[in-house]
Amino acid sequence: MKRKDDPESNSLHRPLLKRNRTLSSNPLAIVGAKVSHIESLDYEINENDLFRHDWRSRSKVQVLQYIFLKWTLAFLVGLLTGIIATLINLAVENIAGYKLLAVVHYIENERYLMGFIYFTGANFALTMVAAVLCVCFAPTAAGPGIPEIKAYLNGVDTPNMFGATTLIVKIIGSIGAVSAGLDLGKEGPLVHIGSCIASLLGQGVCAAFRAPVGGVLFALEEVATWWRSALLWRTFFSTAIVAVVLRAFIEYCTSGKCGLFGQGGLIMFDVSGISVRYHVMDIIPVAIIGVIGGVLGSLYNYLLHKVLRLYNLINEKGRIHKLLLSLTVSLFTSACLYGLPFLASCRPCDPSLTESTCPSTGWTGNFKQFNCPNGYYNDLATLLLTTNDDAVRNIFSINTATEFNLISLIIFFALYCILGIFTFGIAVPSGLFLPIILMGSAYGRILGIAIGGYTNIDQGLYAVLGAASLMAGSMRMTVSVCVIFLELTNNLLLLPITMLVLLIAKTVGDCFNPSIYEIILELKGLPFLDAHPDPWMRNITVGELADAKPAAVTLHGVEKVARIVDVLRNTTHNGFPVVDDGVVPPVGLAIGATKLHGVILRSHLILVLKKKWFLKERRRTDEWEAREKFTWVELAEREGKIEEVAVTKDELEMYVDLHPLTNRNPYTVVESMSVAKAMVLFRQVGLRHMLIVPQYQAAGVSPVVGILTRQDLRAHNILSAFPHLAKSKGKGELNIS
């Protein structure tokens, strides 16, 4: 028998999704690198009396000011993101570049052991800085941040993801991790950095790849749940500002004023100098690349999912284990990057090349001398002992059919497959774009060598197609990847075969498992609502879901303070239906009907208690009384806890008129509507609460059958309460096990 003070003995104490343990939910998710309590966001306009008055009272000048401020914000977002992206690129190129120059100096003097110690030590220190910052100061800065951003834009409040500390750690950590030579990119972190500056995401990818149009399409295709044309224009405007800022800095830095930065130009992997020629028979190897990309991409997703599950177990043991994991990966990476080039044989330089070109003793170029004598170069060192950006430039290079040995490319591909799986998930800022590009470009060039004289396509273009196919096979993006690669390579003639490769790779990958971001979302437990409901969701109604939950906690339009305090203390709900009893209905309805006035938010109730907007008698207030006490800006706040509110015994006996603060037009669905249809509405509008109303209304019948939240619409929760639906589940299951 339960005690009276047992929380479970009071229906108000029971969580929203518990009734006979039939419909359960888990409000916890892995945000960044730690478990956090999550809530849903609410993109719905709260149309209460204060909002309506504020909207009616706005003059044309105020409307124009509002529009001007939005475009000003878009400008500042682009400007700040462009500056930060430039600083990150500048720091990475100089730190990594001068580190490699020092290593080359040791190798030239045949001090190989000292070169290894210096290389490994520098990478170890840089990784240590990035890992310590992430582990100790901002755990949410670890990883790319894109899955959490996708969930946020889908309506999931991911706490501590966009704070100042996260932004600073993300910037410094990205510089350290990328400069350390780890198999990760700065593209994902730049998306997170852009989102920390503002809620627009397109400028992040734009800054990473210097591809403004592709950045907009990435935000549209991959991360945005809902989209408006006005948002499209402002995002494009921001990415244009980013491109202008990058162009200005690169033009300034090309003369050597920024150290080693600026060598790549705005077009990072320019292949515009080659005339792309292909015939009908070339479609066969292009299709093969697409198929291989789809298979390898899905295999990469599968293996990465297994590794991330293992890393979660390690990270749960504490900070020391997180640091040790990151540093172990750094040591292994450094040993491979430095030691494997010794396995490659020296290749003679082409006599047609100048002595300054081959061999190259600097940190850039396709012909690294490494341990070879004069007149020879080490092709594997060209790909490994360099920055990731330069490795991509080298492997993308055109008219280089004889520069890279097949064995060296196989070693490079195998190494980056291993590093790509084991590096992602450690406690440093990391992106997936560049590792996937490196893997894909390697097998693309390998296939180009294998086909040899049977095709007219350059090996460098095979590398481009391989990278595109693996990105489509893993991330399942098509349009944005296509445009990004066109902007990267500056060659429109690649469009037809690139489109074909992307479509084939995505189709093949979809046959095996979801995209890598969907897998990470599922692994982290973030309640992401997919655009397409499972077919079996049409076999159950929202009314049936409501029956599997406790009755909705409602409040009266004029409610006693004691009742409000009791509800807030004994529930975790964030929205409450407001009803009025004894309403005189229109002619033809029964006397004594109950009216649904709307929904009031938990934060607004706490605000009422804090401001002590109480009435001595039960009555409706006039419109001016609420405007005198509250402002629309205050109602936009979502902070505050009931534990922070102090209410006296006398105040508990007073009343509050909730009508002025209630959203009078909430989204409602009839109890007979299918869950599939309700989920589409919930996701597309960006709701936090959806009210279920009865199919028949009469005196004595509650105007609210129940209230749905995001957790109620998750497939896993529904199937746990209604296991018979699993028989008709079909293709709705995520195949990630």
XYZ file of C-alpha atoms in Angstrom:
737
model
C 0.000 0.000 0.000
C 1.366 3.390 -0.966
C 1.915 6.056 1.678
C 0.002 9.309 1.361
C 3.221 11.241 0.834
C 4.339 8.909 -1.931
C 4.471 10.940 -5.163
C 2.985 8.064 -7.140
C -0.105 8.052 -4.927
C -1.167 11.431 -6.325
C -2.196 11.557 -9.971
C -0.590 14.965 -10.300
C 2.776 13.501 -9.308
C 2.738 10.880 -12.027
C 4.625 11.729 -15.225
C 2.476 12.692 -18.187
C 3.062 9.476 -20.098
C 2.418 6.978 -17.304
C -0.868 5.216 -16.887
C -0.618 1.600 -15.871
C 2.867 1.784 -17.383
C 1.379 1.436 -20.847
C 2.776 4.523 -22.548
C 6.228 5.485 -21.354
C 8.810 8.061 -22.303
C 12.368 9.026 -21.473
C 13.078 12.762 -21.131
C 16.829 12.131 -21.064
C 19.140 12.257 -24.059
C 22.848 12.506 -24.760
C 23.398 16.159 -25.664
C 26.946 16.765 -26.827
C 28.820 14.296 -24.664
C 26.690 14.044 -21.520
C 23.187 12.994 -20.517
C 20.800 15.935 -20.164
C 17.126 16.517 -19.482
C 15.405 17.599 -22.695
C 12.167 19.396 -23.460
C 10.299 20.379 -26.590
C 10.439 23.795 -28.193
C 7.288 25.622 -29.234
C 7.309 27.409 -32.573
C 3.579 28.109 -32.328
C 2.505 31.755 -32.003
C 1.000 32.266 -28.574
C -2.106 34.247 -29.497
C -3.178 35.579 -26.122
C -4.738 38.982 -25.414
C -1.370 40.674 -24.890
C -0.018 39.422 -28.201
C -3.113 40.557 -30.054
C -2.927 44.033 -28.529
C 0.776 44.299 -29.318
C 0.166 43.239 -32.919
C -2.711 45.704 -33.395
C -0.765 48.589 -31.879
C 2.294 48.270 -34.157
C 2.766 51.178 -36.533
C 4.251 50.972 -40.025
C 7.482 52.458 -38.723
C 7.783 49.704 -36.121
C 7.122 47.046 -38.742
C 9.848 48.505 -40.963
C 12.214 48.643 -37.993
C 11.509 44.986 -37.291
C 12.263 44.012 -40.898
C 15.444 46.108 -40.876
C 16.622 44.472 -37.653
C 16.106 40.979 -39.109
C 18.263 41.790 -42.145
C 20.817 43.480 -39.912
C 20.985 40.327 -37.825
C 21.477 38.246 -40.972
C 24.317 40.578 -42.001
C 26.011 40.365 -38.607
C 25.655 36.587 -38.560
C 27.383 36.332 -41.940
C 30.064 38.834 -40.976
C 30.949 37.227 -37.639
C 30.826 33.708 -39.040
C 33.078 34.697 -41.938
C 35.593 36.310 -39.599
C 35.629 33.354 -37.200
C 35.910 30.853 -40.058
C 38.825 32.818 -41.488
C 40.577 32.919 -38.129
C 40.096 29.159 -37.695
C 41.476 28.456 -41.176
C 44.364 30.862 -40.614
C 45.269 29.262 -37.285
C 44.991 25.692 -38.599
C 47.043 26.336 -41.727
C 49.818 28.064 -39.785
C 49.981 25.731 -36.783
C 49.822 22.568 -38.889
C 52.010 24.045 -41.632
C 54.889 25.144 -39.414
C 54.656 21.868 -37.503
C 55.093 19.935 -40.750
C 57.950 22.191 -41.874
C 59.791 21.383 -38.653
C 59.195 17.663 -39.198
C 60.467 17.930 -42.785
C 63.606 19.643 -41.469
C 64.333 16.701 -39.176
C 63.744 14.237 -42.003
C 66.037 16.121 -44.384
C 68.804 15.743 -41.801
C 67.923 12.038 -41.435
C 66.928 12.562 -37.798
C 63.895 10.334 -38.187
C 63.426 9.533 -34.489
C 63.500 13.203 -33.500
C 61.053 13.942 -36.295
C 58.691 11.304 -34.966
C 58.993 12.556 -31.378
C 58.369 16.149 -32.432
C 55.442 15.205 -34.701
C 53.808 12.959 -32.108
C 54.457 15.364 -29.235
C 53.000 18.354 -31.066
C 49.895 16.400 -32.072
C 49.567 15.051 -28.526
C 49.700 18.559 -27.034
C 47.188 19.974 -29.525
C 44.791 17.087 -28.886
C 45.249 17.536 -25.156
C 44.209 21.197 -25.370
C 41.090 20.381 -27.402
C 40.093 17.421 -25.221
C 40.643 19.163 -21.880
C 38.534 22.138 -22.977
C 35.690 19.885 -24.127
C 35.781 17.539 -21.159
C 36.186 20.130 -18.403
C 34.442 23.256 -19.681
C 31.964 22.495 -22.474
C 31.044 18.832 -23.073
C 28.464 19.938 -25.650
C 31.294 21.294 -27.815
C 32.525 17.759 -28.532
C 31.550 16.173 -31.835
C 30.120 18.013 -34.831
C 26.991 19.345 -33.153
C 24.915 18.800 -36.297
C 22.706 16.009 -34.846
C 21.817 18.209 -31.877
C 21.139 21.143 -34.199
C 18.880 18.968 -36.351
C 16.999 17.939 -33.237
C 16.768 21.565 -32.064
C 15.307 22.705 -35.349
C 12.966 19.722 -35.202
C 11.641 21.070 -31.907
C 13.883 19.482 -29.237
C 15.423 21.844 -26.699
C 19.038 20.698 -26.419
C 20.403 22.524 -23.354
C 23.778 24.288 -23.252
C 24.336 23.769 -26.972
C 24.559 27.415 -28.030
C 26.171 29.244 -25.113
C 29.232 31.497 -25.110
C 31.384 28.855 -23.414
C 30.437 26.271 -26.020
C 31.254 28.737 -28.803
C 34.712 29.575 -27.427
C 35.591 25.946 -26.738
C 34.320 24.944 -30.178
C 36.582 27.492 -31.867
C 39.742 26.693 -29.888
C 39.024 22.961 -29.844
C 38.505 22.847 -33.613
C 41.828 24.587 -34.171
C 43.615 22.156 -31.871
C 41.969 18.968 -33.164
C 42.375 19.752 -36.871
C 45.945 21.038 -36.409
C 46.774 17.805 -34.586
C 46.245 15.871 -37.828
C 43.289 13.875 -36.500
C 41.002 12.396 -39.133
C 38.267 14.948 -38.707
C 37.175 18.182 -40.314
C 36.136 21.630 -39.199
C 32.955 21.700 -41.309
C 30.579 20.234 -38.714
C 31.995 22.426 -35.922
C 31.606 25.472 -38.170
C 27.911 24.680 -38.565
C 27.693 24.558 -34.783
C 29.656 27.790 -34.499
C 27.301 29.446 -36.969
C 24.300 28.261 -34.967
C 25.866 29.593 -31.788
C 26.088 33.006 -33.419
C 22.506 32.833 -34.662
C 19.763 30.350 -35.465
C 20.612 30.324 -39.168
C 22.742 27.340 -40.187
C 23.560 27.814 -43.847
C 26.521 30.090 -43.182
C 28.351 27.294 -41.300
C 28.856 24.957 -44.234
C 29.432 27.938 -46.487
C 32.353 29.064 -44.346
C 33.802 25.564 -44.190
C 33.750 24.829 -47.911
C 33.568 28.395 -49.256
C 30.367 27.327 -51.032
C 27.550 29.823 -50.346
C 24.807 28.202 -52.418
C 25.708 24.753 -51.140
C 25.552 26.078 -47.588
C 21.978 27.229 -48.060
C 20.981 23.929 -49.645
C 22.672 21.997 -46.843
C 20.554 23.849 -44.289
C 17.454 23.278 -46.404
C 18.052 19.596 -47.172
C 19.749 18.272 -44.071
C 19.008 20.229 -40.911
C 15.863 22.325 -41.324
C 12.550 20.743 -40.391
C 10.442 23.583 -41.740
C 11.413 26.330 -44.139
C 10.049 29.638 -45.338
C 10.973 31.696 -48.384
C 11.839 34.669 -46.161
C 14.265 32.490 -44.220
C 15.755 31.271 -47.496
C 16.555 34.803 -48.609
C 18.080 35.829 -45.288
C 20.146 32.645 -45.141
C 21.398 33.207 -48.666
C 22.211 36.800 -47.737
C 24.254 35.594 -44.752
C 26.166 33.061 -46.827
C 26.882 35.738 -49.418
C 28.381 37.917 -46.673
C 30.486 34.953 -45.544
C 31.761 34.426 -49.101
C 32.663 38.113 -49.427
C 34.528 38.085 -46.105
C 36.465 34.941 -47.062
C 37.274 36.381 -50.476
C 38.580 39.583 -48.900
C 40.790 37.752 -46.418
C 42.130 35.331 -49.024
C 42.958 38.184 -51.403
C 44.765 39.912 -48.559
C 46.631 36.765 -47.520
C 47.784 35.583 -50.970
C 50.806 37.896 -50.786
C 52.114 36.046 -47.730
C 50.846 38.460 -45.074
C 49.058 35.663 -43.201
C 51.846 33.133 -42.996
C 50.890 29.877 -44.699
C 47.181 30.691 -45.033
C 45.499 31.594 -48.308
C 47.177 29.124 -50.644
C 43.959 27.338 -51.572
C 41.993 30.314 -52.840
C 38.218 30.600 -52.750
C 37.796 27.549 -55.027
C 39.429 24.934 -52.799
C 39.809 22.072 -55.290
C 39.794 23.771 -58.674
C 39.516 21.351 -61.615
C 38.195 23.898 -64.083
C 41.350 23.635 -66.154
C 40.457 20.232 -67.546
C 37.989 19.562 -70.316
C 35.606 16.909 -69.033
C 34.903 14.405 -71.774
C 32.882 11.264 -71.344
C 30.884 8.956 -73.556
C 27.925 6.642 -73.059
C 30.176 3.759 -71.999
C 31.647 5.919 -69.236
C 28.289 5.723 -67.490
C 29.163 2.145 -66.450
C 32.183 3.026 -64.256
C 30.300 6.067 -62.943
C 27.415 3.804 -61.907
C 29.893 1.395 -60.293
C 31.291 4.269 -58.227
C 27.759 5.095 -57.090
C 27.026 1.511 -56.078
C 30.327 1.178 -54.212
C 29.703 4.516 -52.504
C 26.271 3.387 -51.327
C 27.587 0.071 -49.992
C 30.653 1.563 -48.322
C 28.623 4.453 -46.916
C 26.089 2.156 -45.280
C 28.908 -0.082 -43.994
C 30.644 2.982 -42.556
C 27.403 3.982 -40.816
C 27.006 0.494 -39.372
C 30.568 0.289 -38.021
C 30.525 3.844 -36.704
C 27.314 3.079 -34.820
C 29.004 0.138 -33.103
C 32.059 2.225 -32.189
C 29.949 5.081 -30.826
C 28.075 2.668 -28.574
C 31.438 1.457 -27.254
C 32.654 5.031 -26.767
C 29.512 5.856 -24.788
C 30.391 3.099 -22.334
C 33.935 4.435 -22.024
C 32.841 8.062 -21.639
C 30.410 7.116 -18.863
C 33.370 6.165 -16.671
C 34.473 9.779 -16.241
C 36.637 12.580 -17.522
C 39.939 10.719 -17.280
C 38.666 7.972 -19.566
C 37.475 10.560 -22.105
C 40.907 12.199 -22.116
C 42.762 8.892 -22.361
C 40.580 7.802 -25.277
C 41.252 11.035 -27.179
C 44.992 10.932 -26.517
C 45.234 7.249 -27.485
C 43.619 7.995 -30.833
C 46.041 10.911 -31.288
C 49.100 8.721 -30.637
C 47.861 6.017 -33.012
C 47.096 8.583 -35.721
C 50.511 10.236 -35.410
C 52.319 6.907 -35.548
C 50.448 5.884 -38.705
C 50.840 9.226 -40.497
C 54.554 9.336 -39.800
C 55.446 5.650 -40.083
C 53.434 4.378 -43.065
C 55.201 6.555 -45.693
C 58.356 4.528 -44.983
C 56.547 1.526 -46.528
C 56.184 3.302 -49.871
C 58.906 3.108 -52.483
C 60.506 6.245 -53.859
C 59.322 7.260 -57.308
C 61.370 9.248 -59.838
C 60.227 12.725 -60.721
C 58.871 13.429 -64.172
C 61.681 15.016 -66.220
C 59.240 17.564 -67.588
C 58.754 19.050 -64.108
C 61.021 21.745 -62.746
C 63.364 21.083 -59.836
C 61.357 23.404 -57.588
C 58.220 21.372 -58.228
C 59.567 17.838 -57.766
C 60.541 16.890 -55.204
C 58.916 19.374 -52.857
C 60.501 19.976 -49.478
C 57.766 22.271 -48.222
C 54.450 21.470 -46.612
C 52.433 21.643 -49.846
C 52.713 20.047 -53.258
C 52.194 16.691 -54.907
C 55.795 15.531 -54.688
C 57.001 15.259 -51.084
C 60.625 14.168 -50.906
C 60.352 12.750 -47.376
C 63.088 10.066 -47.083
C 63.848 9.885 -50.806
C 66.999 11.108 -52.575
C 67.039 14.138 -54.822
C 65.020 13.605 -57.970
C 62.633 11.195 -56.245
C 59.473 11.662 -54.199
C 57.316 9.662 -51.768
C 53.714 9.580 -52.985
C 52.309 8.230 -49.696
C 53.973 11.017 -47.721
C 52.323 13.432 -50.155
C 48.930 12.198 -48.925
C 49.641 11.506 -45.261
C 52.243 13.981 -44.027
C 50.166 17.058 -44.807
C 47.020 18.830 -43.700
C 43.675 17.253 -44.542
C 42.772 20.085 -46.916
C 46.037 19.658 -48.807
C 45.574 15.896 -48.909
C 42.236 16.455 -50.638
C 43.792 18.926 -53.068
C 46.543 16.453 -53.893
C 44.257 13.492 -54.466
C 41.812 15.657 -56.453
C 44.614 16.976 -58.687
C 44.097 16.531 -62.429
C 46.465 15.196 -65.097
C 48.243 13.098 -62.450
C 47.646 9.595 -63.771
C 51.139 8.345 -62.844
C 51.841 10.287 -59.657
C 50.228 7.922 -57.148
C 51.034 4.238 -56.869
C 48.114 1.823 -56.479
C 49.603 0.275 -53.320
C 50.015 3.722 -51.756
C 46.394 4.586 -52.496
C 45.204 1.292 -50.993
C 47.216 1.971 -47.816
C 45.831 5.512 -47.692
C 42.259 4.269 -48.146
C 42.583 1.524 -45.519
C 44.161 3.889 -43.000
C 41.512 6.570 -43.350
C 38.743 3.992 -43.153
C 40.146 2.903 -39.785
C 40.831 6.428 -38.567
C 37.450 7.645 -39.801
C 35.679 5.048 -37.677
C 37.735 5.401 -34.490
C 38.344 9.163 -34.458
C 34.750 10.349 -34.608
C 33.230 10.222 -31.150
C 36.236 11.257 -29.066
C 35.920 14.306 -26.836
C 37.017 16.947 -29.351
C 35.137 19.039 -31.922
C 34.955 16.935 -35.057
C 33.293 16.912 -38.445
C 32.408 14.045 -40.757
C 32.679 15.824 -44.094
C 36.438 15.748 -44.615
C 37.065 12.147 -43.421
C 34.354 10.909 -45.783
C 35.774 12.989 -48.632
C 39.244 11.520 -48.023
C 37.953 7.946 -47.976
C 35.744 8.430 -51.002
C 38.380 10.204 -53.078
C 40.856 7.402 -52.358
C 38.656 4.584 -53.626
C 37.532 6.773 -56.539
C 41.121 7.183 -57.690
C 41.802 3.475 -57.088
C 38.901 2.613 -59.380
C 40.213 5.111 -61.937
C 43.583 3.342 -61.957
C 41.935 -0.079 -62.202
C 39.849 0.924 -65.218
C 42.838 2.601 -66.839
C 42.539 3.118 -70.566
C 38.916 1.975 -70.777
C 37.601 5.421 -69.889
C 38.146 9.040 -70.851
C 37.569 10.407 -67.356
C 40.590 11.791 -65.493
C 41.673 10.044 -62.290
C 41.289 13.280 -60.352
C 37.665 13.436 -61.434
C 37.223 9.833 -60.337
C 38.414 10.993 -56.920
C 35.799 13.765 -56.925
C 33.052 11.317 -57.894
C 34.194 8.827 -55.255
C 34.053 11.473 -52.543
C 30.586 12.575 -53.650
C 29.291 8.999 -53.752
C 30.525 8.167 -50.255
C 28.964 11.343 -48.864
C 25.662 10.412 -50.469
C 26.008 6.805 -49.275
C 26.641 7.850 -45.680
C 24.845 11.183 -45.191
C 22.140 10.532 -47.845
C 22.291 14.086 -49.154
C 22.025 14.743 -52.876
C 21.175 18.289 -53.935
C 23.364 20.111 -51.425
C 26.328 17.762 -51.957
C 26.025 18.181 -55.708
C 26.092 21.982 -55.496
C 28.879 21.986 -52.883
C 31.092 19.859 -55.128
C 30.341 22.011 -58.129
C 31.321 25.090 -56.140
C 34.424 23.338 -54.815
C 35.662 22.118 -58.188
C 34.483 25.077 -60.304
C 33.482 22.848 -63.210
C 29.853 22.769 -64.339
C 30.592 19.964 -66.801
C 30.717 17.576 -63.829
C 27.016 18.148 -63.127
C 25.461 15.206 -65.079
C 27.769 12.471 -63.814
C 27.812 13.914 -60.286
C 24.012 13.822 -60.171
C 24.009 10.227 -61.392
C 26.565 9.133 -58.795
C 24.692 10.822 -55.949
C 21.325 9.331 -56.887
C 22.716 5.812 -57.198
C 24.721 6.023 -53.965
C 21.796 7.347 -51.939
C 19.419 4.736 -53.342
C 21.813 1.893 -52.551
C 22.565 3.238 -49.072
C 18.879 3.575 -48.215
C 18.473 -0.158 -48.819
C 20.676 -0.957 -45.804
C 20.305 1.628 -43.027
C 19.447 5.280 -42.318
C 21.797 8.219 -42.754
C 24.640 8.717 -40.314
C 22.899 11.681 -38.695
C 19.704 9.677 -38.131
C 21.747 6.909 -36.521
C 23.472 9.387 -34.203
C 20.127 10.956 -33.296
C 18.735 7.533 -32.405
C 21.870 6.632 -30.453
C 21.726 9.848 -28.437
C 18.050 9.359 -27.674
C 16.990 12.681 -29.170
C 13.246 12.474 -30.025
C 13.514 13.482 -33.671
C 10.228 13.291 -35.581
C 10.735 12.085 -39.122
C 8.996 13.763 -42.035
C 7.184 10.575 -43.027
C 5.192 8.657 -40.388
C 5.366 4.896 -40.310
C 2.526 3.193 -42.231
C 1.252 1.416 -39.113
C 0.523 4.803 -37.515
C -2.592 4.988 -39.673
C -4.002 2.045 -37.726
C -4.302 3.929 -34.432
C -6.102 7.154 -33.492
C -5.030 9.962 -31.212
C -8.013 9.131 -29.024
C -6.533 5.700 -28.366
C -3.256 7.337 -27.390
C -5.144 9.593 -24.992
C -6.744 6.533 -23.380
C -3.264 5.188 -22.603
C -2.430 8.315 -20.620
C -3.728 9.900 -17.420
C -6.447 12.489 -17.828
C -5.183 15.910 -18.831
C -4.656 18.329 -15.936
C -6.900 21.315 -16.654
C -7.244 24.726 -15.043
C -10.250 27.013 -14.814
C -10.256 30.389 -16.479
C -10.324 32.031 -13.051
C -8.317 29.690 -10.846
C -7.381 29.646 -7.194
C -3.704 30.327 -6.422
C -3.483 27.209 -4.254
C -4.619 25.033 -7.166
C -2.023 26.573 -9.509
C 0.779 26.068 -6.984
C -0.287 22.475 -6.367
C -0.377 21.688 -10.095
C 3.032 23.258 -10.745
C 4.677 21.485 -7.818
C 3.198 18.075 -8.533
C 3.534 17.852 -12.317
C 6.220 18.409 -14.903
C 3.810 19.445 -17.649
C 4.658 22.573 -19.590
C 1.173 23.333 -20.882
C -2.292 23.164 -19.339
C -5.713 23.400 -21.019
C -7.848 26.246 -19.646
C -11.609 25.572 -19.483
C -14.627 27.577 -18.376
C -17.553 25.862 -16.639
C -21.189 26.889 -16.796
C -20.912 28.708 -20.108
C -24.154 29.875 -21.700
C -23.958 28.149 -25.105
C -25.455 29.228 -28.415
C -29.049 28.320 -29.170
C -29.576 24.604 -29.682
C -26.938 23.288 -27.253
C -27.479 21.920 -23.789
C -27.336 24.232 -20.787
C -24.228 24.088 -18.616
C -21.637 23.370 -21.302
C -17.904 23.544 -20.684
C -15.828 25.737 -22.988
C -12.200 25.218 -24.000
C -10.626 28.661 -23.713
C -7.114 27.616 -24.753
C -3.735 26.539 -23.370
C -1.540 28.335 -20.841
C 2.173 27.656 -20.505
C 3.940 26.683 -17.317
C 6.330 29.617 -17.642
C 3.402 32.053 -17.749
C 1.908 30.565 -14.603
C 5.240 30.955 -12.818
C 5.432 34.554 -14.042
C 1.979 35.223 -12.595
C 3.060 33.844 -9.222
C 6.299 35.814 -9.241
C 4.519 39.085 -10.016
C 1.742 38.157 -7.573
C -1.012 39.160 -9.959
C -3.717 37.965 -7.589
C -7.384 38.842 -7.123
C -9.246 38.857 -3.817
C -12.448 37.673 -5.445
C -13.213 35.307 -8.335
C -13.770 37.601 -11.334
C -12.663 38.318 -14.910
C -10.183 41.150 -15.308
C -10.377 43.973 -17.810
C -7.978 43.981 -20.756
C -5.994 46.957 -19.471
C -5.225 45.250 -16.152
C -3.065 42.563 -17.769
C -1.262 45.076 -20.013
C -0.450 47.135 -16.938
C 1.260 44.199 -15.256
C 2.858 42.213 -18.102
C 4.719 42.966 -21.308
C 4.958 40.810 -24.409
C 8.750 40.554 -23.918
C 8.260 39.045 -20.456
C 5.879 36.460 -21.847
C 8.507 35.410 -24.392
C 10.812 34.267 -21.581
C 10.820 30.576 -20.717
C 12.911 30.701 -17.539
C 11.837 30.179 -13.958
C 11.052 27.310 -11.601
C 8.249 26.878 -9.105
C 10.842 26.305 -6.359
C 11.934 29.920 -6.786
C 8.422 31.247 -6.014
C 7.339 32.129 -2.473
C 3.589 32.358 -1.815
C 2.084 33.167 1.571
C -0.812 31.330 3.183
C -3.177 34.240 2.583
C -2.163 34.486 -1.075
C -3.009 30.821 -1.602
C -6.666 31.680 -0.976
C -6.698 34.361 -3.699
C -7.506 33.973 -7.409
C -5.853 34.486 -10.796
C -7.586 35.348 -14.053
C -5.803 33.200 -16.658
C -7.813 34.395 -19.658
C -5.496 37.252 -20.765
C -2.401 34.991 -20.759
C -4.000 31.963 -22.415
C -3.308 31.017 -26.018
C -6.891 31.201 -27.260
C -6.255 29.422 -30.568
C -4.208 26.285 -29.895
C -3.907 23.583 -32.513
C -6.456 20.849 -31.874
C -7.252 17.511 -33.483
C -10.389 15.397 -33.255
C -10.006 12.162 -31.303
C -10.804 10.109 -34.421
C -7.760 11.438 -36.350
C -5.007 8.922 -37.108
C -1.668 9.257 -35.355
C 0.058 9.487 -38.743
C -1.893 12.589 -39.726
C -1.473 14.156 -36.294
C 2.296 13.581 -36.377
C 2.621 15.337 -39.742
C 0.749 18.344 -38.369
C 2.753 18.329 -35.137
C 6.073 18.288 -36.989
C 5.315 20.707 -39.787
C 3.875 23.406 -37.536
C 6.545 22.905 -34.865
C 4.210 22.252 -31.946
C 4.916 21.505 -28.324
C 1.360 20.647 -27.299
C -1.513 19.326 -29.366
C -4.962 19.195 -27.797
C -7.329 16.317 -28.531
C -10.979 17.358 -28.574
C -14.001 15.016 -28.461
C -15.821 14.009 -31.613
C -19.165 14.757 -29.935
C -19.765 17.708 -27.610
C -22.541 17.842 -25.017
C -23.243 19.004 -21.502
C -21.115 17.147 -18.977
C -18.549 16.145 -21.602
C -15.058 17.555 -21.103
C -13.946 19.744 -24.016
C -10.486 18.137 -23.821
C -9.929 14.417 -24.335
C -6.179 14.643 -23.847
C -3.007 16.446 -24.819
C -0.229 15.091 -27.029
C 3.462 15.930 -26.785
C 6.480 14.938 -28.811
C 7.211 11.884 -26.698
C 3.696 10.558 -27.286
C 4.261 10.511 -31.038
C 7.557 8.616 -31.003
C 7.249 5.247 -32.674
C 9.134 3.428 -29.927
C 6.819 4.715 -27.188
C 3.667 3.909 -29.138
C 4.820 0.376 -29.930
C 5.687 -0.247 -26.274
C 2.091 0.601 -25.333
C 0.449 -1.073 -28.339
C 2.638 -4.086 -29.179
C 0.078 -5.480 -31.624
C 0.986 -2.649 -34.022
C 4.473 -4.118 -34.365
C 3.057 -6.876 -36.566
C 2.155 -4.266 -39.187
C 5.294 -2.248 -38.626
C 6.858 -3.206 -41.944
C 9.569 -0.918 -43.184
C 9.169 1.652 -40.458
C 11.927 0.121 -38.319
C 15.388 1.673 -38.123
C 17.835 -0.986 -39.214
C 20.832 0.089 -37.149
C 21.395 -2.917 -34.953
